[in-house]
């Protein structure tokens, strides 16, 4: 497969490189903003699960470049520096990370918290959806510590079986909750974004990161409730309808007639978790580790000689 094939298959991947974005996800945030004007009046923003940093790039360009806005980016992975973005390498499920964010804002609350977090996908849909939901709830939990009343929270959501339970949870904290699908998010993916506006926690609510917002002992049938307890949120597609379709392949010839030229990625990830596997694969050494306890006795004897 040539290096141009991904450019053909994924127009947003190609455009991201040509426009200097670190990842194609930048277009998702830009298209969400087209619909919801997320950055209006925002001076403090938190980007949770930020690496390699395309959402932080968007945030820094939209609110941080003049030096008046503040952007804090958090990820488990290291991220190349970005002007106007303060980085925390940490886990969003940890209290210590929330404390660090609060410290960086010197006690001032944020206007906007975004989270494009994704766990490592296993391919087991139920497990993946569960993990995604937990990550979203961890993001919401941190948001309850740092968001100003009336503030906005945007987070990646998987529209799986239990999604109405998440909407119910979000509606406890926000006056408006919508599910949005930007044009740059593939139709074939269950990915969408919860856009939650008007942060308004219940009276007497005290943010507490030691407690998960979703009670693990909940009755699985809760989600099946109907009537007034079942929350159905509006679904909005966003991005100009004339924008590129993320499920289509486009020819490499540019519309303005200029010749296609391959553009390398803007900023390859710093030590991504898959790097070791790639190196081992190149050397033909990507074999499963053989542990003595997996081997029959006779093989163990042979191996240890
Ligand atoms: N929005 C990013 C961008 O535009 O470049 C892309 C985010 S990427 C899809 C998902 C990120 O979630 C990964 O970098 C991963 O390390 C991060 N992540 C997953 N679980 C996390 C956790 N518990 N704490 C912090 N980051 C996490």
Coordinates of C-alpha atoms and ligand atoms in Angstrom, one line a residue, residues 22-26 47-56 74-77 79 90-93 115-120 135 138 156 273, ligand 1:
X22 CA -1.8 17.1 14.3
X23 CA -4.9 14.8 13.8
X24 CA -8.0 14.7 11.7
X25 CA -10.1 15.1 14.9
X26 CA -9.4 18.9 14.6
X47 CA -8.7 19.7 26.8
X48 CA -9.0 16.2 28.4
X49 CA -7.4 13.3 26.6
X50 CA -5.6 15.7 24.4
X51 CA -2.7 13.8 22.7
X52 CA -1.4 14.2 20.0
X53 CA -3.0 17.7 20.4
X54 CA -5.2 18.7 17.4
X55 CA -8.1 19.9 19.7
X56 CA -5.5 21.8 21.8
X74 CA -4.2 16.5 29.9
X75 CA -3.3 13.1 28.5
X76 CA -1.7 9.9 29.7
X77 CA 0.8 10.2 26.9
X79 CA 2.6 15.5 23.8
X90 CA -1.7 12.4 33.8
X91 CA -4.8 10.2 34.1
X92 CA -8.1 12.0 34.1
X93 CA -9.6 9.4 36.5
X115 CA -12.9 15.5 26.1
X116 CA -12.1 13.4 23.0
X117 CA -10.9 10.5 25.1
X118 CA -10.9 7.0 23.8
X119 CA -9.7 3.9 25.6
X120 CA -7.7 1.3 23.7
X135 CA -13.9 7.7 30.5
X138 CA -14.4 10.5 34.6
X156 CA -17.0 11.9 22.8
X273 CA 2.2 2.9 23.3
Ligands
LIG1 N1 -8.3 15.0 20.7 C1 -7.0 14.4 20.4 C2 -6.5 15.2 19.2 O1 -7.3 15.9 18.6 O2 -5.3 15.1 19.0 C3 -7.1 13.0 20.1 C4 -7.4 12.2 21.3 S1 -7.1 10.4 21.1 C5 -8.5 10.0 20.1 C6 -7.6 9.8 22.7 C7 -6.6 10.0 23.8 O3 -7.2 9.7 25.0 C8 -5.3 9.2 23.7 O4 -4.2 10.1 23.5 C9 -5.2 8.6 25.1 O5 -3.9 8.6 25.6 C10 -6.1 9.4 25.9 N2 -6.6 8.8 27.1 C11 -7.3 7.6 27.2 N3 -7.6 7.3 28.5 C12 -7.1 8.4 29.3 C13 -7.0 8.7 30.7 N4 -7.6 7.9 31.6 N5 -6.4 9.8 31.1 C14 -5.9 10.7 30.1 N6 -5.9 10.4 28.8 C15 -6.5 9.3 28.4

